[in-house]
Tab-separated table of C-alpha atoms and ligand atoms in Angstrom:
chain	number	residue	atom	x	y	z
A	1	MET	CA	61.314	140.400	87.808
A	2	GLU	CA	60.449	138.489	90.968
A	3	ILE	CA	60.098	140.600	94.063
A	4	ASP	CA	58.653	139.067	97.191
A	5	SER	CA	55.537	140.736	98.490
A	6	LYS	CA	57.069	141.636	101.846
A	7	THR	CA	59.781	143.671	100.175
A	8	GLN	CA	57.207	145.445	98.057
A	9	ASN	CA	54.982	146.350	100.957
A	10	ASN	CA	57.822	147.863	102.898
A	11	ALA	CA	59.413	149.889	100.169
A	12	ILE	CA	56.410	151.074	98.161
A	13	ALA	CA	54.879	154.403	99.081
A	14	ASP	CA	51.182	154.824	99.685
A	15	GLU	CA	50.241	158.388	98.825
A	16	SER	CA	46.747	157.896	100.207
A	17	LYS	CA	47.980	156.970	103.697
A	18	PHE	CA	51.118	158.979	104.285
A	19	SER	CA	52.223	162.442	103.430
A	20	TYR	CA	55.574	162.855	101.820
A	21	ARG	CA	57.671	165.917	101.406
A	22	ARG	CA	60.491	165.728	98.952
A	23	ILE	CA	60.853	163.813	95.715
A	24	LEU	CA	64.048	162.778	94.009
A	25	THR	CA	64.040	161.259	90.537
A	26	GLY	CA	66.748	160.875	87.996
A	27	ASP	CA	67.920	159.714	84.606
A	28	ARG	CA	71.222	158.677	83.159
A	29	PRO	CA	72.127	161.055	80.364
A	30	THR	CA	72.796	158.492	77.664
A	31	GLY	CA	70.877	160.153	74.815
A	32	PRO	CA	67.587	161.794	73.972
A	33	LEU	CA	64.490	160.749	75.925
A	34	HIS	CA	61.657	158.885	74.196
A	35	LEU	CA	57.942	158.254	74.516
A	36	GLY	CA	58.663	155.379	76.915
A	37	HIS	CA	60.310	157.849	79.297
A	38	TYR	CA	57.352	160.168	78.884
A	39	VAL	CA	54.796	157.509	79.772
A	40	GLY	CA	56.922	155.833	82.434
A	41	SER	CA	58.234	158.811	84.341
A	42	LEU	CA	58.119	162.306	82.835
A	43	LYS	CA	54.322	162.531	82.809
A	44	ASN	CA	54.220	161.490	86.436
A	45	ARG	CA	56.911	163.977	87.433
A	46	ILE	CA	54.992	166.814	85.802
A	47	ARG	CA	51.987	165.881	87.936
A	48	LEU	CA	54.039	165.482	91.104
A	49	GLN	CA	56.006	168.722	90.866
A	50	ASP	CA	52.850	170.663	91.819
A	51	LYS	CA	52.381	168.567	94.915
A	52	TYR	CA	55.877	167.952	96.292
A	53	GLU	CA	59.203	169.659	96.435
A	54	THR	CA	60.842	168.003	93.431
A	55	LEU	CA	64.487	167.391	92.626
A	56	VAL	CA	65.507	165.840	89.321
A	57	LEU	CA	68.998	164.458	89.028
A	58	ILE	CA	70.864	164.060	85.748
A	59	ALA	CA	73.045	161.152	86.823
A	60	ASP	CA	76.134	161.636	84.675
A	61	ILE	CA	78.425	159.621	86.963
A	62	GLN	CA	75.983	156.737	86.864
A	63	ALA	CA	75.974	157.034	83.062
A	64	LEU	CA	79.745	156.530	83.181
A	65	THR	CA	79.274	153.104	84.772
A	66	THR	CA	78.289	151.820	81.335
A	67	ASN	CA	79.747	154.536	79.087
A	68	PHE	CA	83.123	155.213	80.660
A	69	GLU	CA	84.828	154.833	77.311
A	70	HIS	CA	83.062	157.933	76.020
A	71	PRO	CA	82.920	160.604	78.706
A	72	GLU	CA	83.117	163.247	75.979
A	73	LYS	CA	79.501	162.512	75.070
A	74	LEU	CA	78.143	163.429	78.494
A	75	LYS	CA	78.003	167.189	78.012
A	76	GLU	CA	75.838	167.000	74.903
A	77	ASN	CA	73.667	164.286	76.457
A	78	ILE	CA	73.119	166.309	79.641
A	79	PHE	CA	72.006	169.196	77.456
A	80	LEU	CA	69.635	166.979	75.455
A	81	VAL	CA	68.065	165.472	78.573
A	82	ALA	CA	67.581	168.923	80.104
A	83	LEU	CA	66.079	170.144	76.824
A	84	ASP	CA	63.642	167.211	76.841
A	85	TYR	CA	62.728	167.885	80.492
A	86	LEU	CA	62.015	171.545	79.942
A	87	SER	CA	60.168	170.973	76.666
A	88	CYS	CA	57.826	168.366	78.069
A	89	GLY	CA	56.764	170.444	81.043
A	90	ILE	CA	59.217	170.045	83.876
A	91	ASP	CA	59.058	173.559	85.244
A	92	PRO	CA	62.348	174.928	86.572
A	93	ASN	CA	60.373	177.069	89.036
A	94	LEU	CA	58.861	173.944	90.573
A	95	SER	CA	61.577	171.330	89.992
A	96	THR	CA	65.262	171.668	90.768
A	97	ILE	CA	67.352	170.077	88.032
A	98	ILE	CA	70.761	168.899	89.226
A	99	ILE	CA	73.923	167.643	87.534
A	100	GLN	CA	75.203	164.767	89.663
A	101	SER	CA	78.961	165.221	89.135
A	102	MET	CA	78.721	168.887	90.121
A	103	VAL	CA	77.629	167.853	93.610
A	104	PRO	CA	80.846	166.127	94.758
A	105	GLU	CA	79.319	165.624	98.217
A	106	ILE	CA	77.330	162.759	96.655
A	107	SER	CA	80.600	160.907	96.012
A	108	GLU	CA	81.666	161.624	99.573
A	109	LEU	CA	78.505	160.109	101.010
A	110	THR	CA	78.829	157.187	98.586
A	111	SER	CA	82.204	156.315	100.088
A	112	PHE	CA	80.784	156.308	103.636
A	113	PHE	CA	77.865	154.150	102.509
A	114	SER	CA	80.149	151.700	100.734
A	115	MET	CA	81.314	150.379	104.126
A	116	LEU	CA	77.757	149.494	105.115
A	117	ILE	CA	76.983	146.984	102.384
A	118	SER	CA	78.757	143.778	101.449
A	119	VAL	CA	79.312	142.820	97.829
A	120	ASN	CA	77.067	139.743	97.761
A	121	PRO	CA	73.704	141.513	97.868
A	122	LEU	CA	74.978	143.777	95.098
A	123	ARG	CA	75.965	140.794	92.991
A	124	HIS	CA	72.534	139.283	93.553
A	125	ASN	CA	70.617	142.489	92.889
A	126	PRO	CA	68.148	141.419	90.152
A	127	THR	CA	68.382	144.690	88.236
A	128	ILE	CA	72.182	144.601	88.191
A	129	LYS	CA	72.029	140.987	87.010
A	130	THR	CA	69.564	141.705	84.218
A	131	GLU	CA	71.468	144.763	83.073
A	132	ALA	CA	74.808	142.953	83.107
A	133	LYS	CA	73.300	140.122	81.093
A	134	GLU	CA	71.679	142.459	78.567
A	135	ARG	CA	74.973	144.248	78.090
A	136	GLY	CA	76.920	141.019	77.842
A	137	TYR	CA	79.217	141.883	80.757
A	138	LYS	CA	81.289	138.949	81.938
A	139	GLU	CA	83.198	140.961	84.520
A	140	LEU	CA	81.583	143.785	86.443
A	141	THR	CA	83.506	146.935	87.240
A	142	TYR	CA	83.565	148.147	90.809
A	143	GLY	CA	81.633	151.238	89.683
A	144	PHE	CA	78.918	149.293	87.899
A	145	LEU	CA	78.438	146.818	90.742
A	146	GLY	CA	78.329	149.686	93.191
A	147	TYR	CA	76.051	152.111	91.369
A	148	PRO	CA	73.081	151.269	93.620
A	149	VAL	CA	75.206	152.497	96.548
A	150	SER	CA	75.867	155.750	94.732
A	151	GLN	CA	72.150	155.935	93.940
A	152	THR	CA	71.461	155.559	97.660
A	153	ALA	CA	73.653	158.597	98.242
A	154	ASP	CA	71.770	160.505	95.498
A	155	ILE	CA	68.569	159.972	97.430
A	156	ALA	CA	69.828	160.235	101.014
A	157	ILE	CA	71.885	163.359	100.498
A	158	PHE	CA	68.746	165.311	99.661
A	159	LYS	CA	66.681	163.623	102.395
A	160	ALA	CA	64.141	162.665	99.744
A	161	ASP	CA	61.349	160.500	101.133
A	162	LEU	CA	59.700	159.662	97.822
A	163	VAL	CA	61.378	158.239	94.729
A	164	PRO	CA	59.133	157.769	91.692
A	165	VAL	CA	60.624	154.949	89.641
A	166	GLY	CA	59.783	152.044	87.372
A	167	ILE	CA	59.460	148.620	88.978
A	168	ASP	CA	62.979	147.640	87.820
A	169	GLN	CA	64.416	150.202	90.238
A	170	LEU	CA	62.647	148.750	93.278
A	171	PRO	CA	65.624	146.628	94.421
A	172	HIS	CA	67.697	149.824	94.490
A	173	ILE	CA	65.191	151.617	96.711
A	174	GLU	CA	65.034	148.623	99.016
A	175	LEU	CA	68.834	148.709	99.225
A	176	ALA	CA	68.760	152.451	99.900
A	177	ARG	CA	66.399	151.831	102.808
A	178	LYS	CA	68.713	149.175	104.232
A	179	ILE	CA	71.819	151.331	104.000
A	180	VAL	CA	70.087	154.360	105.495
A	181	ARG	CA	68.684	152.257	108.343
A	182	LYS	CA	72.098	150.816	109.060
A	183	PHE	CA	73.711	154.246	108.997
A	184	ASN	CA	71.105	155.640	111.393
A	185	GLU	CA	71.383	152.674	113.758
A	186	LEU	CA	75.171	152.645	113.843
A	187	TYR	CA	75.783	156.347	114.145
A	188	CYS	CA	72.482	157.700	115.549
A	189	GLY	CA	72.094	159.387	112.171
A	190	LYS	CA	69.193	161.444	110.928
A	191	LEU	CA	68.984	160.269	107.330
A	192	VAL	CA	65.587	159.614	105.775
A	193	GLU	CA	64.423	156.142	104.645
A	194	PRO	CA	62.931	156.658	101.185
A	195	PHE	CA	59.871	155.044	99.621
A	196	ALA	CA	59.427	154.076	95.992
A	197	LEU	CA	56.478	155.468	94.128
A	198	ILE	CA	55.797	152.930	91.413
A	199	ASP	CA	53.975	154.064	88.331
A	200	LYS	CA	51.594	151.344	87.182
A	201	PHE	CA	51.814	152.311	83.539
A	202	SER	CA	55.547	152.304	83.630
A	203	LYS	CA	56.504	150.601	80.403
A	204	LEU	CA	55.881	151.223	76.765
A	205	THR	CA	56.334	148.441	74.226
A	206	GLY	CA	59.034	148.902	71.577
A	207	LEU	CA	58.111	149.629	67.952
A	208	ASP	CA	59.301	146.115	67.115
A	209	GLY	CA	56.875	144.607	69.618
A	210	SER	CA	59.577	143.825	72.191
A	211	LEU	CA	58.718	144.343	75.836
A	212	LYS	CA	60.406	147.660	76.336
A	213	MET	CA	60.932	150.818	74.326
A	214	SER	CA	64.625	151.487	74.679
A	215	LYS	CA	67.291	153.527	72.971
A	216	SER	CA	69.681	150.588	73.015
A	217	TYR	CA	67.194	148.343	71.195
A	218	GLY	CA	66.670	150.994	68.487
A	219	ASN	CA	62.899	150.666	68.820
A	220	ALA	CA	62.004	154.065	70.232
A	221	ILE	CA	60.211	157.229	69.198
A	222	ASN	CA	62.217	160.093	70.645
A	223	LEU	CA	60.463	163.174	71.975
A	224	SER	CA	62.768	165.167	69.701
A	225	ASP	CA	62.088	163.205	66.491
A	226	ASP	CA	60.548	165.283	63.726
A	227	TYR	CA	57.046	164.463	62.534
A	228	ASP	CA	58.125	162.763	59.291
A	229	LEU	CA	60.405	160.436	61.185
A	230	ILE	CA	57.694	159.656	63.730
A	231	LYS	CA	55.235	158.958	60.912
A	232	SER	CA	57.598	156.507	59.266
A	233	LYS	CA	58.444	154.826	62.591
A	234	ILE	CA	54.754	154.356	63.340
A	235	ARG	CA	54.170	153.091	59.817
A	236	SER	CA	56.800	150.400	60.282
A	237	ALA	CA	55.647	149.313	63.747
A	238	LEU	CA	54.469	145.795	64.362
A	239	THR	CA	50.719	145.125	64.521
A	240	ASP	CA	48.682	141.917	64.774
A	241	LYS	CA	50.713	139.672	62.442
A	242	ASN	CA	47.737	137.508	61.558
A	243	ARG	CA	45.886	140.416	60.068
A	244	LEU	CA	46.608	140.623	56.348
A	245	HIS	CA	43.694	142.705	55.021
A	246	PRO	CA	41.930	145.713	56.493
A	247	THR	CA	38.722	143.685	56.649
A	248	ASP	CA	40.293	140.828	58.662
A	249	ARG	CA	39.294	140.720	62.307
A	250	GLY	CA	42.210	141.931	64.406
A	251	ASN	CA	43.270	141.432	67.985
A	252	PRO	CA	44.187	144.715	69.701
A	253	GLU	CA	45.628	142.839	72.664
A	254	ILE	CA	48.646	141.711	70.675
A	255	CYS	CA	49.091	144.930	68.700
A	256	THR	CA	51.858	147.408	69.498
A	257	ILE	CA	49.991	150.262	67.897
A	258	TYR	CA	46.954	149.553	70.045
A	259	SER	CA	49.129	149.610	73.162
A	260	TYR	CA	50.214	153.104	72.112
A	261	HIS	CA	46.580	154.097	71.657
A	262	GLU	CA	46.053	152.892	75.235
A	263	ALA	CA	48.891	155.082	76.419
A	264	PHE	CA	48.070	158.239	74.475
A	265	SER	CA	44.584	158.285	72.944
A	266	GLY	CA	41.439	159.554	74.594
A	267	LYS	CA	38.714	157.154	75.747
A	268	ALA	CA	36.468	157.652	72.709
A	269	LEU	CA	39.160	156.950	70.112
A	270	LEU	CA	40.417	154.003	72.138
A	271	LYS	CA	36.997	152.403	72.300
A	272	GLU	CA	36.351	153.019	68.627
A	273	THR	CA	39.773	151.615	67.655
A	274	ASN	CA	39.220	148.484	69.708
A	275	TYR	CA	35.788	147.863	68.198
A	276	ASP	CA	36.761	148.671	64.622
A	277	CYS	CA	39.902	146.513	64.764
A	278	ARG	CA	38.100	143.503	66.196
A	279	ASN	CA	35.400	143.805	63.554
A	280	GLY	CA	37.614	144.496	60.570
A	281	LYS	CA	36.234	147.994	60.139
A	282	ILE	CA	39.552	149.810	60.205
A	283	GLY	CA	42.817	148.892	58.513
A	284	CYS	CA	46.198	149.121	60.227
A	285	VAL	CA	47.259	151.956	57.922
A	286	LYS	CA	44.367	154.161	59.000
A	287	CYS	CA	44.750	153.142	62.624
A	288	LYS	CA	48.403	154.175	62.476
A	289	GLU	CA	47.465	157.509	60.927
A	290	ASN	CA	45.074	158.122	63.821
A	291	LEU	CA	47.817	157.325	66.287
A	292	PHE	CA	50.212	159.657	64.537
A	293	GLY	CA	47.631	162.455	64.935
A	294	VAL	CA	47.414	161.791	68.660
A	295	VAL	CA	51.191	161.716	69.127
A	296	LYS	CA	51.564	164.889	67.079
A	297	ASN	CA	49.031	166.652	69.315
A	298	LEU	CA	50.970	165.550	72.361
A	299	LEU	CA	54.298	166.730	70.989
A	300	GLU	CA	53.182	170.002	69.443
A	301	PRO	CA	53.263	172.136	72.615
A	302	MET	CA	56.533	170.437	73.592
A	303	ASN	CA	58.055	171.358	70.257
A	304	GLU	CA	57.128	175.002	70.739
A	305	LYS	CA	59.075	175.045	73.996
A	306	ARG	CA	61.899	173.073	72.401
A	307	ALA	CA	62.231	175.669	69.629
A	308	TYR	CA	62.417	178.420	72.255
A	309	TYR	CA	65.151	176.680	74.257
A	310	LEU	CA	67.124	175.783	71.148
A	311	LYS	CA	67.315	179.494	70.435
A	312	ASN	CA	68.263	180.159	74.061
A	313	LYS	CA	70.698	177.373	74.878
A	314	ASP	CA	72.459	179.426	77.543
A	315	GLU	CA	69.217	179.555	79.457
A	316	ILE	CA	69.329	175.770	79.809
A	317	TRP	CA	72.856	175.835	81.208
A	318	GLY	CA	71.780	178.677	83.501
A	319	ILE	CA	68.897	176.570	84.837
A	320	LEU	CA	71.229	173.599	85.352
A	321	HIS	CA	73.861	175.632	87.172
A	322	ALA	CA	71.316	177.392	89.375
A	323	GLY	CA	69.546	174.119	90.258
A	324	THR	CA	72.842	172.413	91.023
A	325	ALA	CA	74.009	175.281	93.249
A	326	LYS	CA	70.746	175.176	95.207
A	327	ALA	CA	70.978	171.400	95.610
A	328	ARG	CA	74.592	171.583	96.674
A	329	LYS	CA	73.634	173.630	99.724
A	330	ILE	CA	71.327	170.837	100.915
A	331	ALA	CA	73.958	168.226	100.057
A	332	SER	CA	76.810	169.852	101.947
A	333	GLU	CA	74.606	170.315	105.007
A	334	THR	CA	73.659	166.609	104.943
A	335	VAL	CA	77.284	165.533	104.620
A	336	ARG	CA	78.267	167.817	107.491
A	337	GLU	CA	75.497	166.270	109.590
A	338	ALA	CA	76.508	162.740	108.548
A	339	LYS	CA	80.110	163.403	109.535
A	340	GLU	CA	78.920	164.812	112.826
A	341	SER	CA	76.946	161.640	113.563
A	342	MET	CA	80.014	159.590	112.622
A	343	LYS	CA	82.124	161.791	114.884
A	344	ILE	CA	84.539	162.541	112.081
A	345	LEU	CA	84.012	166.282	111.979
A	346	TYR	CA	87.496	167.515	112.757
B	401	LIG	N1	69.092	154.335	87.990
B	401	LIG	C1	68.177	155.281	87.420
B	401	LIG	C2	67.873	154.808	86.000
B	401	LIG	O1	68.679	154.136	85.390
B	401	LIG	C3	68.708	156.682	87.373
B	401	LIG	C4	68.984	157.271	88.726
B	401	LIG	C5	70.186	157.692	89.205
B	401	LIG	C6	68.025	157.517	89.752
B	401	LIG	N2	70.056	158.175	90.451
B	401	LIG	C7	68.771	158.084	90.839
B	401	LIG	C8	66.666	157.286	89.889
B	401	LIG	C9	68.144	158.417	92.023
B	401	LIG	C10	66.041	157.646	91.073
B	401	LIG	C11	66.781	158.198	92.130
B	401	LIG	O2	66.835	155.163	85.483
């Protein structure tokens, strides 16, 4: 994606120079989360929740923009996403987990914001364009075209100043800043212009070697997969195609498995793997077994928590309802304030 450097400088947060207060992140509940989510966002959120007030939004309305034909799947998917969050270390005492549709004030703010942006910048938004193309959309629904406006409301309603996201979400944060600025200028508002916190290691390659691990490409290792399934997925993953025998010299730079070692393995194993592969001292089968060991170690503590929550499913819904209720208080106060600035508080 091409983003001009001026845009980047303005919208990207610098944690070393400024102090931020409140984080908002979110996911669409479209299915179980995978290792790509872990590397690209979950790991970062677990680090950040100690440092900042953290809100995590399960964006079920945004999920409808592409899944409106199957709203009945949302409930199960919300549960699965929350289960993945809690299992991997998002701590409900430090992070507030929110269900988007249960904060109707977000939709209210979205409708006010929708007056402040014309349709052309939305149509030219690079992320919308890429997504529409990937999904083969010829016509865009009003909801799909407008989801960045709703996302702006997600962020602004909680006065979040920091939004940790992958680089593909940067155009949305830039848009959020524009809308918030316009709102504040027009109505003497007190909304907060957010910054994007971009994780450098924000993408994991797919098992098939394609650029991105993604549920829709069917090339993902889910956090909830059992070990046998993970083992067989790793076994079938693409490596250096030119390497036919374990003693051939390999090239880790073009190997999917090596990119996973980079993401998950410790320094010593990484160095050893690189050397042994380049010098034909380790075969792909053994290298994959090593990786499986590393992934298993990562997932083991998560699976203990997962087993606990699967026995206590009501606890998950309790956490979701409590988080949402807490968030709703902030949201209704912001909407009241926004209406006051707009002089439409009757
Ligand atoms: N668009 C984000 C994604 O697809 C999900 C999301 C919804 C989000 N609302 C948000 C991200 C607010 C950050 C802030 O991953």
